[in-house]
Short mmCIF file of N, CA and C in Angstrom, two decimals:
data_model
loop_
_atom_site.label_atom_id
_atom_site.label_comp_id
_atom_site.label_asym_id
_atom_site.label_seq_id
_atom_site.Cartn_x
_atom_site.Cartn_y
_atom_site.Cartn_z
N MET A 1 -33.24 6.39 8.43
CA MET A 1 -32.24 5.88 6.88
C MET A 1 -30.41 5.78 8.23
N GLN A 2 -30.57 3.74 8.06
CA GLN A 2 -29.08 3.53 8.09
C GLN A 2 -28.28 3.57 7.83
N GLN A 3 -27.09 3.89 7.80
CA GLN A 3 -26.02 3.92 6.63
C GLN A 3 -24.94 2.67 6.96
N ASN A 4 -24.83 2.20 5.60
CA ASN A 4 -23.66 1.14 5.64
C ASN A 4 -22.68 0.65 5.76
N ILE A 5 -22.12 -0.05 6.37
CA ILE A 5 -21.26 0.21 7.51
C ILE A 5 -20.02 -1.46 6.45
N ILE A 6 -19.19 -0.89 6.18
CA ILE A 6 -18.23 -1.50 4.98
C ILE A 6 -17.17 -1.65 6.26
N LYS A 7 -16.75 -2.22 6.34
CA LYS A 7 -14.81 -3.38 6.87
C LYS A 7 -13.53 -3.35 6.39
N ILE A 8 -12.98 -3.05 6.43
CA ILE A 8 -11.65 -3.24 5.82
C ILE A 8 -10.71 -3.81 6.72
N LYS A 9 -9.77 -3.98 6.45
CA LYS A 9 -8.53 -5.01 6.86
C LYS A 9 -7.03 -4.78 5.90
N VAL A 10 -6.86 -3.75 7.15
CA VAL A 10 -5.29 -3.72 5.73
C VAL A 10 -4.24 -4.87 7.20
N GLY A 11 -3.49 -4.87 6.02
CA GLY A 11 -1.95 -6.04 6.06
C GLY A 11 -0.93 -5.18 7.03
N SER A 12 -1.51 -4.43 7.33
CA SER A 12 -0.10 -3.38 8.72
C SER A 12 -0.63 -2.74 9.54
N LYS A 13 -0.14 -2.43 10.97
CA LYS A 13 -0.27 -1.58 11.82
C LYS A 13 -0.18 -0.24 11.41
N ASN A 14 1.08 0.41 9.98
CA ASN A 14 1.66 1.04 10.32
C ASN A 14 0.19 2.63 10.00
N PRO A 15 -0.03 3.39 11.03
CA PRO A 15 -1.54 4.67 10.86
C PRO A 15 -1.43 4.53 9.42
N VAL A 16 -0.05 5.56 8.91
CA VAL A 16 0.05 5.04 7.18
C VAL A 16 -1.53 4.52 6.85
N LYS A 17 -0.92 3.34 6.21
CA LYS A 17 -1.69 2.50 5.33
C LYS A 17 -3.01 2.51 6.02
N ILE A 18 -3.20 2.21 7.45
CA ILE A 18 -4.92 2.34 7.17
C ILE A 18 -4.92 3.08 7.24
N ASN A 19 -4.68 4.66 7.56
CA ASN A 19 -4.84 6.30 7.08
C ASN A 19 -5.50 6.46 5.38
N ALA A 20 -4.95 5.55 4.02
CA ALA A 20 -4.46 5.50 3.35
C ALA A 20 -5.61 4.26 2.85
N ALA A 21 -5.72 4.14 3.38
CA ALA A 21 -7.50 3.09 3.17
C ALA A 21 -8.03 3.70 3.28
N THR A 22 -8.53 3.68 5.19
CA THR A 22 -9.62 4.71 5.57
C THR A 22 -10.54 5.71 4.16
N LYS A 23 -9.08 7.03 4.04
CA LYS A 23 -9.81 8.29 2.78
C LYS A 23 -10.37 7.72 1.93
N ALA A 24 -9.41 6.73 1.50
CA ALA A 24 -9.75 6.03 0.52
C ALA A 24 -11.69 5.33 -0.31
N MET A 25 -11.47 4.38 1.11
CA MET A 25 -13.48 3.73 0.71
C MET A 25 -13.61 4.64 1.17
N ALA A 26 -13.71 6.35 2.38
CA ALA A 26 -14.26 6.75 1.88
C ALA A 26 -14.83 7.93 1.02
N GLN A 27 -13.92 8.24 -0.01
CA GLN A 27 -14.21 8.83 -0.95
C GLN A 27 -14.81 8.12 -2.27
N LEU A 28 -14.78 6.98 -2.27
CA LEU A 28 -15.60 5.51 -2.34
C LEU A 28 -16.94 5.75 -2.47
N PHE A 29 -17.38 5.17 -1.53
CA PHE A 29 -18.05 5.28 -0.90
C PHE A 29 -18.75 6.53 0.13
N PRO A 30 -18.86 7.78 -0.60
CA PRO A 30 -18.93 8.62 0.65
C PRO A 30 -20.16 8.42 1.97
N ASP A 31 -21.10 7.14 1.92
CA ASP A 31 -22.36 7.77 2.56
C ASP A 31 -22.40 6.92 2.79
N SER A 32 -20.86 5.54 3.45
CA SER A 32 -21.56 4.23 4.40
C SER A 32 -19.67 4.76 5.51
N ILE A 33 -20.33 3.89 6.44
CA ILE A 33 -19.05 4.11 7.17
C ILE A 33 -17.99 3.36 7.15
N ILE A 34 -16.72 3.34 7.35
CA ILE A 34 -15.67 2.92 6.99
C ILE A 34 -14.72 2.51 8.55
N GLU A 35 -15.45 0.76 8.49
CA GLU A 35 -13.99 0.33 9.70
C GLU A 35 -13.31 0.03 9.54
N ALA A 36 -11.58 0.38 9.56
CA ALA A 36 -10.83 -0.01 9.35
C ALA A 36 -9.91 -1.07 10.54
N SER A 37 -9.70 -1.60 10.42
CA SER A 37 -8.26 -1.57 11.23
C SER A 37 -7.08 -2.79 10.86
N GLY A 38 -6.00 -2.08 12.24
CA GLY A 38 -5.09 -4.09 11.53
C GLY A 38 -3.97 -4.50 11.39
N MET A 39 -3.25 -5.26 11.34
CA MET A 39 -2.65 -6.70 11.14
C MET A 39 -1.74 -6.93 11.07
N ASP A 40 0.18 -7.15 11.87
CA ASP A 40 0.67 -7.78 11.26
C ASP A 40 0.54 -8.46 10.39
N ALA A 41 0.92 -8.14 9.06
CA ALA A 41 0.41 -9.41 7.67
C ALA A 41 1.92 -9.70 7.09
N PRO A 42 2.75 -11.07 7.54
CA PRO A 42 4.07 -11.36 6.71
C PRO A 42 3.97 -10.69 4.69
N SER A 43 5.22 -10.37 4.86
CA SER A 43 5.28 -10.08 3.44
C SER A 43 5.26 -11.05 2.85
N GLY A 44 6.55 -11.98 2.76
CA GLY A 44 7.12 -13.02 2.33
C GLY A 44 7.52 -12.67 1.65
N VAL A 45 8.10 -10.84 1.28
CA VAL A 45 10.01 -10.93 0.48
C VAL A 45 10.72 -10.31 1.84
N ALA A 46 11.52 -9.22 1.35
CA ALA A 46 13.14 -8.90 1.88
C ALA A 46 12.15 -8.12 2.75
N ALA A 47 12.76 -6.89 4.57
CA ALA A 47 12.16 -6.35 4.72
C ALA A 47 11.87 -4.77 3.44
N GLN A 48 13.30 -4.75 2.54
CA GLN A 48 12.86 -3.71 2.17
C GLN A 48 13.57 -4.10 0.32
N PRO A 49 11.82 -4.48 0.25
CA PRO A 49 12.74 -5.69 -1.85
C PRO A 49 12.94 -4.54 -2.68
N MET A 50 13.29 -5.33 -3.35
CA MET A 50 14.49 -4.79 -4.32
C MET A 50 14.14 -4.78 -5.36
N THR A 51 13.21 -4.55 -5.92
CA THR A 51 12.88 -5.32 -7.15
C THR A 51 11.52 -4.55 -7.61
N ASP A 52 10.96 -4.78 -8.24
CA ASP A 52 9.03 -4.24 -8.94
C ASP A 52 8.96 -5.88 -8.33
N LYS A 53 8.78 -7.01 -9.37
CA LYS A 53 8.09 -8.36 -8.50
C LYS A 53 8.31 -8.27 -7.81
N ASP A 54 9.17 -8.44 -6.71
CA ASP A 54 9.49 -9.07 -5.39
C ASP A 54 8.22 -8.12 -4.55
N THR A 55 7.98 -6.37 -4.81
CA THR A 55 7.51 -5.74 -4.62
C THR A 55 6.18 -6.14 -4.72
N ARG A 56 5.81 -6.45 -6.07
CA ARG A 56 4.16 -6.69 -6.24
C ARG A 56 4.03 -7.81 -5.62
N GLN A 57 4.61 -8.90 -4.64
CA GLN A 57 4.59 -10.63 -4.12
C GLN A 57 4.83 -9.50 -2.90
N GLY A 58 5.16 -9.02 -3.06
CA GLY A 58 5.29 -8.60 -0.68
C GLY A 58 3.40 -8.44 -0.77
N ALA A 59 2.97 -7.27 -1.83
CA ALA A 59 1.51 -6.91 -1.41
C ALA A 59 0.49 -8.30 -1.29
N ILE A 60 0.45 -8.79 -1.83
CA ILE A 60 -0.02 -9.69 -2.99
C ILE A 60 -0.32 -10.58 -1.45
N ASN A 61 0.78 -10.96 -0.07
CA ASN A 61 1.04 -11.84 0.28
C ASN A 61 0.59 -11.56 1.77
N ARG A 62 0.61 -10.21 1.65
CA ARG A 62 0.00 -9.89 2.91
C ARG A 62 -1.44 -10.02 2.54
N VAL A 63 -1.90 -9.39 1.60
CA VAL A 63 -3.89 -10.05 1.33
C VAL A 63 -4.75 -11.28 2.33
N HIS A 64 -3.45 -11.96 0.72
CA HIS A 64 -3.56 -13.18 1.22
C HIS A 64 -3.01 -13.91 3.10
N TYR A 65 -2.75 -13.60 3.47
CA TYR A 65 -2.59 -14.22 5.00
C TYR A 65 -3.67 -13.17 5.87
N CYS A 66 -4.55 -12.19 5.55
CA CYS A 66 -5.30 -11.40 5.96
C CYS A 66 -6.18 -12.17 5.55
N GLN A 67 -5.95 -12.50 4.74
CA GLN A 67 -7.89 -13.39 4.36
C GLN A 67 -7.94 -14.88 4.51
N GLN A 68 -6.97 -14.90 5.19
CA GLN A 68 -6.76 -16.86 5.99
C GLN A 68 -6.65 -16.69 7.11
N GLN A 69 -6.09 -15.13 7.71
CA GLN A 69 -6.77 -14.83 9.10
C GLN A 69 -8.01 -14.85 10.17
N ASP A 70 -8.54 -14.02 8.31
CA ASP A 70 -10.18 -13.71 8.93
C ASP A 70 -11.07 -14.60 9.93
N LEU A 71 -11.50 -15.26 10.94
CA LEU A 71 -12.45 -15.74 11.43
C LEU A 71 -13.21 -15.83 10.86
N GLN A 72 -14.85 -15.90 10.19
CA GLN A 72 -15.75 -16.06 10.20
C GLN A 72 -16.93 -15.31 10.69
N ASP A 73 -16.39 -14.71 11.62
CA ASP A 73 -17.98 -13.36 12.18
C ASP A 73 -17.31 -12.75 12.95
N THR A 74 -15.55 -12.36 11.67
CA THR A 74 -14.81 -11.02 11.34
C THR A 74 -14.50 -9.83 10.58
N GLN A 75 -15.35 -11.27 9.21
CA GLN A 75 -14.20 -11.17 7.61
C GLN A 75 -14.24 -9.84 7.42
N ALA A 76 -14.26 -8.83 6.86
CA ALA A 76 -14.35 -7.38 6.00
C ALA A 76 -14.44 -8.10 5.04
N ASP A 77 -14.94 -6.63 4.73
CA ASP A 77 -15.90 -7.00 3.10
C ASP A 77 -14.55 -6.92 2.23
N TYR A 78 -13.90 -5.80 2.79
CA TYR A 78 -11.74 -5.43 1.55
C TYR A 78 -10.61 -5.53 2.95
N TYR A 79 -10.11 -5.67 2.02
CA TYR A 79 -8.54 -6.33 2.64
C TYR A 79 -7.13 -5.68 2.28
N PHE A 80 -6.41 -5.19 2.43
CA PHE A 80 -6.11 -3.65 1.61
C PHE A 80 -4.49 -4.55 2.48
N ALA A 81 -3.37 -4.41 1.11
CA ALA A 81 -2.38 -5.00 1.85
C ALA A 81 -1.30 -3.63 0.89
N MET A 82 0.04 -2.76 1.13
CA MET A 82 0.52 -2.03 0.62
C MET A 82 2.33 -1.83 0.39
N GLU A 83 2.49 -2.83 -0.51
CA GLU A 83 4.16 -3.02 -0.32
C GLU A 83 5.02 -1.77 -0.53
N GLY A 84 6.08 -0.61 -0.32
CA GLY A 84 6.13 0.06 -0.21
C GLY A 84 7.90 -0.77 -0.96
N GLY A 85 8.43 -0.60 -2.61
CA GLY A 85 9.78 -1.02 -2.57
C GLY A 85 10.82 -0.69 -3.39
N VAL A 86 11.49 -1.18 -3.85
CA VAL A 86 12.49 0.07 -4.46
C VAL A 86 13.36 -0.52 -6.39
N ASP A 87 13.46 0.29 -6.76
CA ASP A 87 14.48 -0.88 -8.15
C ASP A 87 14.46 -0.08 -9.10
N CYS A 88 16.49 0.05 -9.87
CA CYS A 88 16.24 0.36 -9.91
C CYS A 88 15.53 0.00 -12.06
N PHE A 89 15.26 0.94 -12.53
CA PHE A 89 15.66 1.10 -13.79
C PHE A 89 15.75 2.28 -15.08
N ASP A 90 15.66 2.60 -16.19
CA ASP A 90 16.42 3.16 -16.93
C ASP A 90 16.96 4.31 -17.06
N PHE A 91 16.06 5.13 -15.65
CA PHE A 91 16.00 6.73 -15.48
C PHE A 91 17.16 7.02 -14.12
N GLY A 92 16.96 5.51 -13.86
CA GLY A 92 17.70 5.51 -12.32
C GLY A 92 16.40 4.96 -11.40
N PRO A 93 17.11 5.23 -9.90
CA PRO A 93 16.80 4.47 -8.75
C PRO A 93 15.39 5.23 -8.62
N ALA A 94 13.91 3.87 -7.75
CA ALA A 94 13.60 5.44 -7.14
C ALA A 94 12.50 4.42 -6.36
N THR A 95 11.66 5.31 -6.14
CA THR A 95 10.88 4.06 -4.48
C THR A 95 8.94 4.36 -4.74
N PHE A 96 8.41 3.19 -4.57
CA PHE A 96 7.20 2.29 -5.70
C PHE A 96 5.96 1.95 -4.35
N ALA A 97 5.22 1.97 -4.53
CA ALA A 97 4.58 0.69 -3.59
C ALA A 97 3.83 -0.41 -5.23
N TYR A 98 3.33 -1.34 -5.06
CA TYR A 98 2.66 -1.46 -5.03
C TYR A 98 1.63 -1.73 -3.72
N ILE A 99 -0.65 -2.18 -5.43
CA ILE A 99 -1.01 -2.14 -3.70
C ILE A 99 -2.32 -3.70 -3.74
N ALA A 100 -2.57 -4.31 -2.70
CA ALA A 100 -3.20 -5.76 -3.04
C ALA A 100 -4.32 -5.33 -2.06
N ILE A 101 -5.62 -5.44 -3.33
CA ILE A 101 -6.66 -5.37 -2.59
C ILE A 101 -7.74 -6.60 -3.05
N GLY A 102 -8.10 -7.08 -1.86
CA GLY A 102 -8.65 -8.48 -1.88
C GLY A 102 -10.32 -8.12 -1.53
N HIS A 103 -11.27 -8.30 -2.16
CA HIS A 103 -12.81 -9.00 -2.24
C HIS A 103 -13.71 -9.50 -3.00
N LYS A 104 -13.63 -10.18 -1.34
CA LYS A 104 -14.64 -12.32 -2.09
C LYS A 104 -13.72 -12.06 -3.21
N ASP A 105 -14.39 -13.23 -4.04
CA ASP A 105 -12.18 -13.86 -4.49
C ASP A 105 -12.36 -13.62 -5.53
N GLN A 106 -12.68 -12.08 -5.37
CA GLN A 106 -11.59 -11.77 -6.34
C GLN A 106 -10.24 -9.96 -5.42
N LEU A 107 -9.48 -10.43 -6.83
CA LEU A 107 -7.80 -9.13 -6.03
C LEU A 107 -8.20 -8.67 -7.34
N ALA A 108 -7.64 -7.01 -6.95
CA ALA A 108 -7.66 -6.33 -7.73
C ALA A 108 -6.08 -5.47 -7.27
N ILE A 109 -4.75 -6.10 -8.49
CA ILE A 109 -3.77 -5.83 -7.86
C ILE A 109 -3.37 -3.47 -8.71
N GLY A 110 -2.83 -3.16 -7.54
CA GLY A 110 -2.32 -1.53 -9.32
C GLY A 110 -1.43 -1.26 -8.10
N ARG A 111 -0.36 -0.09 -8.72
CA ARG A 111 1.40 0.33 -8.86
C ARG A 111 0.71 2.37 -8.01
N SER A 112 1.36 2.04 -7.05
CA SER A 112 1.35 3.38 -7.08
C SER A 112 2.46 4.69 -7.98
N ALA A 113 2.08 5.98 -7.94
CA ALA A 113 3.38 6.16 -8.44
C ALA A 113 4.68 6.22 -8.17
N ILE A 114 5.34 6.46 -8.82
CA ILE A 114 7.05 6.17 -8.24
C ILE A 114 7.39 7.62 -7.86
N LEU A 115 8.91 7.47 -7.29
CA LEU A 115 9.52 8.44 -7.24
C LEU A 115 11.14 8.64 -6.99
N PRO A 116 11.66 9.08 -7.97
CA PRO A 116 13.05 8.63 -8.25
C PRO A 116 14.25 8.84 -6.49
N LEU A 117 14.47 8.63 -6.39
CA LEU A 117 15.11 8.31 -5.30
C LEU A 117 17.29 9.15 -5.66
N PRO A 118 17.79 9.45 -4.43
CA PRO A 118 19.07 10.49 -5.21
C PRO A 118 20.46 8.17 -5.25
N MET A 119 20.71 9.20 -6.37
CA MET A 119 21.67 7.41 -6.22
C MET A 119 22.76 7.41 -4.72
N GLN A 120 22.46 7.81 -4.60
CA GLN A 120 22.94 7.55 -2.16
C GLN A 120 22.35 6.77 -1.14
N VAL A 121 21.07 7.02 -1.40
CA VAL A 121 19.61 6.24 -0.66
C VAL A 121 19.76 4.74 -1.32
N TYR A 122 19.33 5.50 -2.93
CA TYR A 122 19.90 3.61 -3.24
C TYR A 122 21.04 2.29 -2.89
N ARG A 123 22.53 3.49 -3.17
CA ARG A 123 23.34 2.48 -2.66
C ARG A 123 23.33 2.19 -1.46
N ALA A 124 22.68 2.72 -0.27
CA ALA A 124 22.60 1.94 1.11
C ALA A 124 21.01 1.10 1.03
N LEU A 125 20.04 1.99 0.54
CA LEU A 125 19.34 -0.06 0.83
C LEU A 125 19.64 -0.93 -0.77
N GLU A 126 20.88 -1.41 -1.15
CA GLU A 126 21.08 -2.05 -1.96
C GLU A 126 22.50 -2.73 -0.69
N ALA A 127 22.78 -2.08 -0.22
CA ALA A 127 23.72 -2.55 0.83
C ALA A 127 22.78 -2.95 2.48
N GLY A 128 21.15 -2.91 2.36
CA GLY A 128 20.07 -3.56 3.00
C GLY A 128 20.07 -2.51 3.99
N GLU A 129 19.96 -1.76 4.06
CA GLU A 129 19.31 -0.46 4.86
C GLU A 129 17.45 -0.79 4.20
N GLU A 130 17.08 -0.40 5.44
CA GLU A 130 15.56 -0.19 5.05
C GLU A 130 15.23 1.74 4.18
N LEU A 131 15.09 2.11 3.32
CA LEU A 131 14.35 2.92 2.87
C LEU A 131 13.84 4.34 3.97
N GLY A 132 13.20 3.69 5.16
CA GLY A 132 12.62 4.83 6.59
C GLY A 132 14.06 4.87 6.66
N HIS A 133 15.28 4.42 7.66
CA HIS A 133 16.14 4.53 8.26
C HIS A 133 16.91 4.87 7.83
N VAL A 134 17.74 4.94 5.68
CA VAL A 134 18.16 5.96 5.15
C VAL A 134 18.02 7.75 5.09
N MET A 135 16.73 7.30 5.32
CA MET A 135 15.77 9.02 5.32
C MET A 135 16.29 9.73 6.00
N ASP A 136 15.25 8.75 7.21
CA ASP A 136 15.53 9.27 8.56
C ASP A 136 17.24 9.90 9.41
N ARG A 137 18.34 8.88 8.16
CA ARG A 137 19.82 9.70 8.72
C ARG A 137 19.97 11.04 7.69
N LEU A 138 19.90 10.77 6.91
CA LEU A 138 19.55 11.84 5.57
C LEU A 138 19.55 13.04 6.12
N PHE A 139 17.93 12.50 6.90
CA PHE A 139 17.23 13.65 6.56
C PHE A 139 17.76 14.47 7.75
N ASN A 140 17.75 13.67 9.35
CA ASN A 140 17.92 13.90 10.51
C ASN A 140 15.74 13.88 11.55
N THR A 141 15.45 12.70 10.49
CA THR A 141 14.16 12.83 11.10
C THR A 141 13.63 11.25 11.95
N VAL A 142 12.67 11.26 12.74
CA VAL A 142 12.49 10.00 13.60
C VAL A 142 11.50 8.97 12.51
N ASN A 143 11.92 8.03 12.53
CA ASN A 143 10.25 7.56 11.89
C ASN A 143 9.47 7.96 11.09
N ILE A 144 9.99 8.38 10.05
CA ILE A 144 9.59 9.26 8.60
C ILE A 144 8.37 7.82 8.04
N LYS A 145 8.69 6.66 8.47
CA LYS A 145 7.80 5.65 6.82
C LYS A 145 6.62 5.54 8.06
N GLN A 146 6.34 6.33 9.59
CA GLN A 146 4.98 6.62 9.88
C GLN A 146 4.37 7.81 10.42
N LYS A 147 4.82 8.47 9.18
CA LYS A 147 4.71 10.09 9.05
C LYS A 147 4.03 10.27 7.14
N GLY A 148 5.17 11.66 6.94
CA GLY A 148 5.35 11.44 5.71
C GLY A 148 5.82 10.90 4.12
N GLY A 149 6.85 9.85 5.32
CA GLY A 149 7.37 9.20 4.11
C GLY A 149 8.75 9.54 2.81
N ALA A 150 9.88 9.55 3.10
CA ALA A 150 10.47 9.64 1.93
C ALA A 150 9.71 10.83 1.20
N ILE A 151 8.70 10.48 0.53
CA ILE A 151 8.08 11.03 -0.91
C ILE A 151 8.02 12.09 -0.23
N GLY A 152 7.27 12.69 1.73
CA GLY A 152 7.56 13.72 1.84
C GLY A 152 8.06 14.70 2.18
N LEU A 153 9.36 13.64 2.92
CA LEU A 153 11.26 14.72 2.51
C LEU A 153 11.25 15.35 1.02
N LEU A 154 11.49 14.27 0.19
CA LEU A 154 11.88 14.64 -1.15
C LEU A 154 11.21 15.53 -1.99
N THR A 155 9.90 15.38 -1.67
CA THR A 155 9.16 16.41 -2.63
C THR A 155 8.99 17.89 -1.12
N HIS A 156 9.97 17.97 -0.14
CA HIS A 156 9.03 19.26 0.47
C HIS A 156 7.38 19.67 0.85
N GLY A 157 7.09 17.52 1.38
CA GLY A 157 5.80 18.20 1.85
C GLY A 157 5.04 18.28 0.79
N HIS A 158 5.46 18.25 -0.31
CA HIS A 158 4.04 18.74 -2.10
C HIS A 158 3.25 17.10 -1.65
N ALA A 159 3.57 16.36 -0.99
CA ALA A 159 2.75 15.10 -1.25
C ALA A 159 4.17 13.90 0.11
N THR A 160 2.40 12.73 0.30
CA THR A 160 3.19 12.14 1.50
C THR A 160 2.80 10.94 1.04
N ARG A 161 3.47 10.07 1.70
CA ARG A 161 2.82 9.01 1.41
C ARG A 161 1.99 7.64 1.52
N GLU A 162 1.42 8.82 2.52
CA GLU A 162 -0.30 8.55 2.82
C GLU A 162 -0.92 8.87 1.56
N SER A 163 -0.58 10.13 1.24
CA SER A 163 -1.53 10.39 -0.35
C SER A 163 -0.90 9.61 -1.77
N ASN A 164 0.38 8.57 -2.21
CA ASN A 164 0.23 8.05 -2.50
C ASN A 164 -0.60 6.87 -2.69
N TYR A 165 -0.28 6.31 -1.86
CA TYR A 165 -1.54 4.54 -1.52
C TYR A 165 -2.50 5.96 -1.61
N THR A 166 -3.51 7.43 -0.51
CA THR A 166 -4.81 6.98 -2.01
C THR A 166 -5.45 7.00 -3.11
N GLN A 167 -3.91 7.67 -3.60
CA GLN A 167 -4.52 7.56 -5.00
C GLN A 167 -4.13 6.36 -5.97
N ALA A 168 -3.30 5.22 -5.60
CA ALA A 168 -3.22 4.14 -6.04
C ALA A 168 -4.08 3.19 -5.57
N ILE A 169 -5.01 2.68 -4.53
CA ILE A 169 -6.12 2.76 -4.43
C ILE A 169 -7.24 2.51 -4.87
N ILE A 170 -7.68 3.96 -4.58
CA ILE A 170 -8.21 3.70 -5.57
C ILE A 170 -8.65 3.52 -6.79
N LEU A 171 -7.67 4.08 -7.47
CA LEU A 171 -7.08 3.20 -9.14
C LEU A 171 -7.56 1.96 -9.00
N ALA A 172 -6.17 1.42 -8.25
CA ALA A 172 -6.47 -0.47 -8.31
C ALA A 172 -7.65 -1.36 -8.35
N MET A 173 -8.83 -0.06 -7.28
CA MET A 173 -10.43 -0.40 -6.77
C MET A 173 -11.01 0.18 -8.33
N ALA A 174 -10.50 0.39 -9.26
CA ALA A 174 -11.14 0.30 -10.34
C ALA A 174 -12.51 -1.29 -11.09
N PRO A 175 -11.26 -1.90 -10.81
CA PRO A 175 -12.24 -3.08 -11.86
C PRO A 175 -13.67 -4.16 -9.70
N LEU A 176 -13.13 -3.95 -9.16
CA LEU A 176 -13.75 -4.05 -8.07
C LEU A 176 -15.19 -3.19 -8.32
N LEU A 177 -15.04 -2.36 -8.59
CA LEU A 177 -15.77 -1.40 -8.33
C LEU A 177 -16.49 -1.86 -9.77
N ASN A 178 -16.49 -2.13 -11.17
CA ASN A 178 -16.71 -2.12 -11.90
C ASN A 178 -16.65 -3.59 -12.74
N PRO A 179 -16.95 -4.41 -11.73
CA PRO A 179 -15.99 -5.84 -12.02
C PRO A 179 -17.02 -6.39 -14.02
N ASP A 180 -18.25 -6.51 -13.63
CA ASP A 180 -18.39 -6.53 -15.54
C ASP A 180 -17.63 -6.14 -16.78
N ILE A 181 -17.58 -5.02 -16.29
CA ILE A 181 -16.58 -4.44 -17.33
C ILE A 181 -15.47 -5.27 -17.64
N TYR A 182 -14.86 -5.16 -16.69
CA TYR A 182 -12.86 -5.76 -16.19
C TYR A 182 -12.99 -7.51 -16.53
N ALA A 183 -14.33 -8.42 -16.01
CA ALA A 183 -14.39 -9.72 -16.54
C ALA A 183 -12.77 -10.29 -16.88
N GLN A 184 -12.63 -10.18 -18.52
CA GLN A 184 -11.39 -10.37 -19.42
C GLN A 184 -10.82 -10.03 -19.26
N THR A 185 -9.17 -10.40 -18.76
CA THR A 185 -8.25 -10.31 -19.10
C THR A 185 -7.31 -10.42 -20.17
N CYS A 186 -5.83 -9.54 -20.21
CA CYS A 186 -4.92 -9.68 -21.51
C CYS A 186 -4.07 -11.69 -21.06
#
């Protein structure tokens, strides 16, 4: 019996993002082989998005870019983009990610859980720094964004950037897994 192959393309070469998409799809389609690849895809927003709206748009832009760049013979079944951003909410500053998933002519959007940020970190981001660099300096780490991320550091390893993305991808896939009951929008 031959296993079904599902090709996915992630709008980033960051191994955390590629691994999260691969793990999520392997959980959703356990009888399939997941072939994943990443590509550099521009977000069209600031390197460190500072609003919910910009973060969402960055993920959508990355998915659309991947879909437009794919040649007919190398097309993926699913396209993924994860855009991390920050915003200041009523309860204080927090970081989160938007997930955009392209499948045929469908686009599914989801958002990860949020992680409250210390005010000193948020101030550094407002001054133009990226979250990964601020966390590396604060915790004396190197390239944490391609490892556990701010989430791993601030939760003492109980959650990671990858685990947060994986859960968010699984949830964002719901409309694609159940297209008949998600046909209407608000």
